[in-house]
Short mmCIF file of C-alpha atoms in Angstrom, two decimals:
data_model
loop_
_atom_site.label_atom_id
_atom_site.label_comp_id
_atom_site.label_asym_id
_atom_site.label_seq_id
_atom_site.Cartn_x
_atom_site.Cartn_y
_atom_site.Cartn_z
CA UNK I 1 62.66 -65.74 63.27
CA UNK I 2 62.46 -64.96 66.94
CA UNK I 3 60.95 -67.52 69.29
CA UNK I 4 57.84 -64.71 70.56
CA UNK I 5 55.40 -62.59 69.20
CA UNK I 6 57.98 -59.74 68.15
CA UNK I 7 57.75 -57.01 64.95
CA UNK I 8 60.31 -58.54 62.26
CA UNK I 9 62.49 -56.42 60.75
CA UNK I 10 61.37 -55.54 56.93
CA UNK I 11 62.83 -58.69 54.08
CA UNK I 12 62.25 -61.34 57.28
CA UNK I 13 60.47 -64.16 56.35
CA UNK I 14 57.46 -63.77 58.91
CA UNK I 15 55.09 -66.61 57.77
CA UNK I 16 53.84 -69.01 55.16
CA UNK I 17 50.04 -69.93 53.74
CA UNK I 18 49.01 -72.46 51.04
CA UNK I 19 45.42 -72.31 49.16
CA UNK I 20 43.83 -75.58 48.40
CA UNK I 21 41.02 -76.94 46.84
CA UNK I 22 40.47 -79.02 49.58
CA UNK I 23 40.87 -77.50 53.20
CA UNK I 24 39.83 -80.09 55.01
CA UNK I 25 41.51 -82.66 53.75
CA UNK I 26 44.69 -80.59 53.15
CA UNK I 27 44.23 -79.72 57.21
CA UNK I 28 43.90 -84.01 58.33
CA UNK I 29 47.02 -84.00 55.71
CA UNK I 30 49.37 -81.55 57.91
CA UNK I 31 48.08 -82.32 60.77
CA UNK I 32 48.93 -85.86 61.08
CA UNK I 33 52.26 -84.82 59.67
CA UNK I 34 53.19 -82.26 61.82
CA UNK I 35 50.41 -82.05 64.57
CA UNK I 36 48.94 -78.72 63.86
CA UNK I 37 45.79 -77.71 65.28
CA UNK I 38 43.35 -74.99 63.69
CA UNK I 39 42.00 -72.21 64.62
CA UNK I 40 39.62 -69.77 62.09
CA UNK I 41 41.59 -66.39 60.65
CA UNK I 42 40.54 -63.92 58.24
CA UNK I 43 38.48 -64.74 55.54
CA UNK I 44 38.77 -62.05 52.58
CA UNK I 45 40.12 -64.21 50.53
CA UNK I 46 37.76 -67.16 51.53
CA UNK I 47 37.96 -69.82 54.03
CA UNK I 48 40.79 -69.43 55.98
CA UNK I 49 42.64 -71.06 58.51
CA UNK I 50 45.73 -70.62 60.72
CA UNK I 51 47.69 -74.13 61.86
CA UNK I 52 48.78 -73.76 65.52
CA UNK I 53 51.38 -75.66 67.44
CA UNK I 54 50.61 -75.15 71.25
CA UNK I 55 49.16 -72.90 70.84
CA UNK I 56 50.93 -70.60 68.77
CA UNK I 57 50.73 -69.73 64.83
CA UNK I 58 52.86 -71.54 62.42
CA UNK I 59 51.21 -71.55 58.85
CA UNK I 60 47.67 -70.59 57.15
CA UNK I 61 45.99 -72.72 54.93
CA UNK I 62 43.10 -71.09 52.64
CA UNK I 63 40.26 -72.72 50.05
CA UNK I 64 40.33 -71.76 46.46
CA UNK I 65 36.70 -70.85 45.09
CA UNK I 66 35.31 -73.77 44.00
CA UNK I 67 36.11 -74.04 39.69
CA UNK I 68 39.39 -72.07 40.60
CA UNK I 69 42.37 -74.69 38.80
CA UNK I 70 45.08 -72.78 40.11
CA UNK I 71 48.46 -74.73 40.78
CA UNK I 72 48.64 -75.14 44.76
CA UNK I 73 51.92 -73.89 45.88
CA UNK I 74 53.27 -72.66 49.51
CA UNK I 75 53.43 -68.98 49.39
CA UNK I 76 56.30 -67.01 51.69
CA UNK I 77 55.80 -63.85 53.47
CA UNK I 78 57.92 -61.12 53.77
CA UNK I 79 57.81 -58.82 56.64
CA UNK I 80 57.03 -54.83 55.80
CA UNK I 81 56.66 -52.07 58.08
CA UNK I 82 54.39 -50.63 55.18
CA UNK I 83 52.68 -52.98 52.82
CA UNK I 84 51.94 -50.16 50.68
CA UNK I 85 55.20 -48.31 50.42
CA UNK I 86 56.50 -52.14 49.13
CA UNK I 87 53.65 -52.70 46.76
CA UNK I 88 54.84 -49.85 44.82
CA UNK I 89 58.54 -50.34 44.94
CA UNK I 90 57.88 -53.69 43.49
CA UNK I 91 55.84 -52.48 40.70
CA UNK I 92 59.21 -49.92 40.44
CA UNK I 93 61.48 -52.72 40.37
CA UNK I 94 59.12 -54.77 37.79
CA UNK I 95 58.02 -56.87 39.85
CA UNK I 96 53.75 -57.32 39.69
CA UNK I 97 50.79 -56.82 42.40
CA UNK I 98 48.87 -59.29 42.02
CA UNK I 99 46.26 -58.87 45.32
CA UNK I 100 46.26 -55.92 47.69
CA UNK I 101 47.12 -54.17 49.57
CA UNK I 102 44.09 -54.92 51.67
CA UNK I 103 43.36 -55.07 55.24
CA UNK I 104 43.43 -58.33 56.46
CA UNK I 105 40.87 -57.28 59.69
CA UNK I 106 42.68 -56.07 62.59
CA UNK I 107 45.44 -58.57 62.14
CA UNK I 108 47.35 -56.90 59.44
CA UNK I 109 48.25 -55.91 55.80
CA UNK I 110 49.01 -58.15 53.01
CA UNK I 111 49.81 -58.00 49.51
CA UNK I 112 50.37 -60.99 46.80
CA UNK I 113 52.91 -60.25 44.13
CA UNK I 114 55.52 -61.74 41.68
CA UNK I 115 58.72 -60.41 41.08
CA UNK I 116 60.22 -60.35 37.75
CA UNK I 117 61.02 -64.07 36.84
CA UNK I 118 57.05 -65.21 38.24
CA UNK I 119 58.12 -66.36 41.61
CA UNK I 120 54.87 -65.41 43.67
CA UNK I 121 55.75 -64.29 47.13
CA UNK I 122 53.71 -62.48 49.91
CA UNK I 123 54.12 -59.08 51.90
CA UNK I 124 52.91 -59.08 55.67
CA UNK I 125 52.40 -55.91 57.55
CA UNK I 126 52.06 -57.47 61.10
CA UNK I 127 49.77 -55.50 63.31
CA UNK I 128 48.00 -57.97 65.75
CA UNK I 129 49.62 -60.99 64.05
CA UNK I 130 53.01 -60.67 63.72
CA UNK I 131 53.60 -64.01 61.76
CA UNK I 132 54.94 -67.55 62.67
CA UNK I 133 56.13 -68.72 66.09
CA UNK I 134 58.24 -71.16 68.09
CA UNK I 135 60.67 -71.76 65.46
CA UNK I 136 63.38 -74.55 65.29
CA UNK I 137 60.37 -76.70 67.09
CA UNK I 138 59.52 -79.76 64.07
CA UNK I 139 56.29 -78.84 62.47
CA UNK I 140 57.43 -74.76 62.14
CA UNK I 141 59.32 -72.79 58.97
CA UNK I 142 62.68 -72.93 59.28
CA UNK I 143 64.08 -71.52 56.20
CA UNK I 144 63.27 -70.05 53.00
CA UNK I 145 64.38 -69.76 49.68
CA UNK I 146 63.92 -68.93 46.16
CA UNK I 147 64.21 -71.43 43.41
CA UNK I 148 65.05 -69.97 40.21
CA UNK I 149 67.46 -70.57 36.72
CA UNK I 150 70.20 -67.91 38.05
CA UNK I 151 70.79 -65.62 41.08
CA UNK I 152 72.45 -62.40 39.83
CA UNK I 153 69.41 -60.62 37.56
CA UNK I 154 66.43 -61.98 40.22
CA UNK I 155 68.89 -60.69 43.27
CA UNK I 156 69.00 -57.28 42.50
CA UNK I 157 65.01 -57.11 43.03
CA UNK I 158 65.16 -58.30 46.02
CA UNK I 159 67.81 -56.13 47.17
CA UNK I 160 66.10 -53.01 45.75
CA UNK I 161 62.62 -53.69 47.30
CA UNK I 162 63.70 -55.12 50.62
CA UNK I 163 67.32 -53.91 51.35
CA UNK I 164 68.44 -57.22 51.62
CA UNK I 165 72.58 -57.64 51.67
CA UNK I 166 73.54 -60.47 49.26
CA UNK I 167 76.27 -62.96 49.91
CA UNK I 168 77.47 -65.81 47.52
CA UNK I 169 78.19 -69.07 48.72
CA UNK I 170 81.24 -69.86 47.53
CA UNK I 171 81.60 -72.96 45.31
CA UNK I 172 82.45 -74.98 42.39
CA UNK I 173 79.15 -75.38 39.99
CA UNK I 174 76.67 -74.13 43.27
CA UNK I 175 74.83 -70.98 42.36
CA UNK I 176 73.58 -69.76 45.81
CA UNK I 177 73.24 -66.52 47.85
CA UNK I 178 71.94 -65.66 50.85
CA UNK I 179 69.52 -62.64 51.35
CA UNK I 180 70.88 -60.87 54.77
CA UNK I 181 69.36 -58.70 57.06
CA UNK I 182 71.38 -56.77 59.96
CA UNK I 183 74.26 -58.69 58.48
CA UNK I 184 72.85 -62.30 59.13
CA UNK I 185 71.16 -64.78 56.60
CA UNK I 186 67.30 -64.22 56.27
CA UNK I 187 66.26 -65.78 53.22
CA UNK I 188 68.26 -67.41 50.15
CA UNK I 189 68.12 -67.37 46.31
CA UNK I 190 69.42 -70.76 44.68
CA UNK I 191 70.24 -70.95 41.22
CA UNK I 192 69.51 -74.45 39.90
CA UNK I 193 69.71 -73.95 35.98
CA UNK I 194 68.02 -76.19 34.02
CA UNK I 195 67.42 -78.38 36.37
CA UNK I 196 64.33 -75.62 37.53
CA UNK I 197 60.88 -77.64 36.47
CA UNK I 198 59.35 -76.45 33.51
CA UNK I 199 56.26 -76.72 35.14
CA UNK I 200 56.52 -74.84 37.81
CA UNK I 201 58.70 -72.77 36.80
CA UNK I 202 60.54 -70.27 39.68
CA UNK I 203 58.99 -70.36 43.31
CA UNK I 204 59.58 -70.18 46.87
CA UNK I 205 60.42 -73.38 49.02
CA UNK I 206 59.07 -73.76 52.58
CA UNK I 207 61.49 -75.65 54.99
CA UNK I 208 59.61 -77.30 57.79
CA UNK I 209 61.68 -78.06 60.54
CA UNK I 210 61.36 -82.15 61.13
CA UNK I 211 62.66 -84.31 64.45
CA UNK I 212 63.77 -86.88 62.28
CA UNK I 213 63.91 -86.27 58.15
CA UNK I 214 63.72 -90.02 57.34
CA UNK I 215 60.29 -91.04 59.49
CA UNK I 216 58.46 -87.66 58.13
CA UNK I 217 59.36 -88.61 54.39
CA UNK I 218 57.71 -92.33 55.22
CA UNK I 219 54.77 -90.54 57.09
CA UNK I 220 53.92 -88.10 54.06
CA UNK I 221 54.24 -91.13 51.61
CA UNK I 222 51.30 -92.97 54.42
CA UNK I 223 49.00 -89.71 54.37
CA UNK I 224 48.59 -89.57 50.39
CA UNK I 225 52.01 -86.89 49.33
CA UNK I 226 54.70 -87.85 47.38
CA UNK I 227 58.70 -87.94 48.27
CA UNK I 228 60.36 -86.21 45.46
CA UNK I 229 63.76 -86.26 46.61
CA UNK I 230 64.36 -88.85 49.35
CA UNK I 231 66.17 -88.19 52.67
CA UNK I 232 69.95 -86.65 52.11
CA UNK I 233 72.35 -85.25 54.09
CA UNK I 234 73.51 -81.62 53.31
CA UNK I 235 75.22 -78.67 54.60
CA UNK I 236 72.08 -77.69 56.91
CA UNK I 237 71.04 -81.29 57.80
CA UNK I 238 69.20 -83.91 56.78
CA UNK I 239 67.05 -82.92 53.56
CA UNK I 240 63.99 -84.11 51.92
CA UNK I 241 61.63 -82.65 49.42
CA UNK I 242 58.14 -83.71 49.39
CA UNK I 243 54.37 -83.25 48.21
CA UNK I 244 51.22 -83.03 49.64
CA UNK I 245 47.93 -85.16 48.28
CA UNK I 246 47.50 -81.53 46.39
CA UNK I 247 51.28 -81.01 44.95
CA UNK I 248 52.27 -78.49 47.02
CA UNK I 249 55.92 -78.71 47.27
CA UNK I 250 58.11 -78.27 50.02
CA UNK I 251 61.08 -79.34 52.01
CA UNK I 252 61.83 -80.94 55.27
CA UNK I 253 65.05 -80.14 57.50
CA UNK I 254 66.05 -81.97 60.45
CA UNK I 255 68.69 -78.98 61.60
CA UNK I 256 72.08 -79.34 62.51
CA UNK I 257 72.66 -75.81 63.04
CA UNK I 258 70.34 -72.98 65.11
CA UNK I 259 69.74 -70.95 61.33
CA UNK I 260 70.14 -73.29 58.80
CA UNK I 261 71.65 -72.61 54.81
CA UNK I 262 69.62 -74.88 53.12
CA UNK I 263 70.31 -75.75 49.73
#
């Protein structure tokens, strides 16, 4: 992502909400991890926030209607020049539209869909909100990527709705591939076989870029989440994967490099 307020080229991840059955708690949660601030968005879908670091946009956080059990996931965006025009190649492509397209006030367009294997993902058609800032500073998105059993079959959806140009990482027993836009990494696609929960089944992973991997992993443990794969070091830095008090999974990256791989 680009440091201002600038149109992202279409397959960019542009930003990343959660829905909670809690907001308030889930916002204390993040921001005593992270420091966010808060500052009201638009509420079609309900109470809505967006978290802000000095000011400028980083995540949104919305409440579920109350009775609503839905499993509480982070949700990535992907930038469209026309949230319509997408919706329909990824009903083309098999994927499903779950909400939208709807106008999201004067900010933008938005639509909620799964592709084939049930990964949920969101479309953003930035108008007056053009999605996350300030990236690479700890408490923003970082990196992306997909979580599934295999890369090849969920790839070429991606590639037909978003243009994306796929590259494998090459290496023994590591099914990964990068998702690249104007020839440089955007987004990935990691295979991880069997060892994919049964529970959750294929998503999307948030990486929230950390100042130091170890001390945020102790932190989320102190605010109520759980550390579900401790501190590690990796190709892109130093890794964790973590919980909130709701379950929402996601990872944490102190970065070693400018646009990390993560795996």
């Amino acid at each position: 992502m680009t440091e201002e307020a600038t149109r992202r080229t279409p397959g960019t991840p542009c930003w990343t909400s959660l829905m909670v059955h809690s907001l308030a708690a889930t916002q204390e949660f993040y921001s005593g991890l992270f420091g966010w601030t808060y500052h009201s968005g638009p509420g079609q879908l309900g109470p809505y926030v967006r978290a802000e670091l000095d000011g400028r946009p980083v995540a949104g956080i919305g409440e579920l209607p109350p009775g609503r059990q839905l499993p509480v996931s982070w949700t990535t965006y992907l930038a469209s020049d026309d949230a319509d025009a997408t919706a329909e190649r990824i009903r083309c492509c098999g994927g499903t539209v779950g909400v939208g397209p709807l106008e999201a006030e004067e900010e933008g367009r938005l639509v909620i869909a799964m592709d084939p294997s049930g990964a949920t993902f969101g479309v953003w058609e930035g108008r007056r909100h053009l999605g996350a800032q300030g990236a690479g500073v700890p408490g923003t998105p970082v990196w992306h990527e997909l979580l599934t059993a295999e890369t090849t079959m969920i790839a070429k959806f991606y590639e037909s709705v978003f243009g994306y140009e796929t590259e494998a990482v090459v290496a023994a027993d590591f099914d990964y591939l990068t998702l690249n836009v104007n020839g440089a990494p955007a987004a990935a696609i990691h295979g991880v076989g069997n060892a994919l929960p049964r529970d959750q089944g294929p998503r999307w992973m948030t990486y929230f870029e950390t100042a130091d991997t170890d001390a945020a992993a102790g932190l989320v443990a102190e605010l109520g989440g759980q550390v579900l794969a401790p501190p590690r070091d990796a190709a892109p830095g130093r890794l964790a994967t973590v919980a909130d008090p709701e379950g929402a999974v996601f990872s944490l990256l102190r970065s070693d490099t400018p646009a990390p791989q993560a795996g």
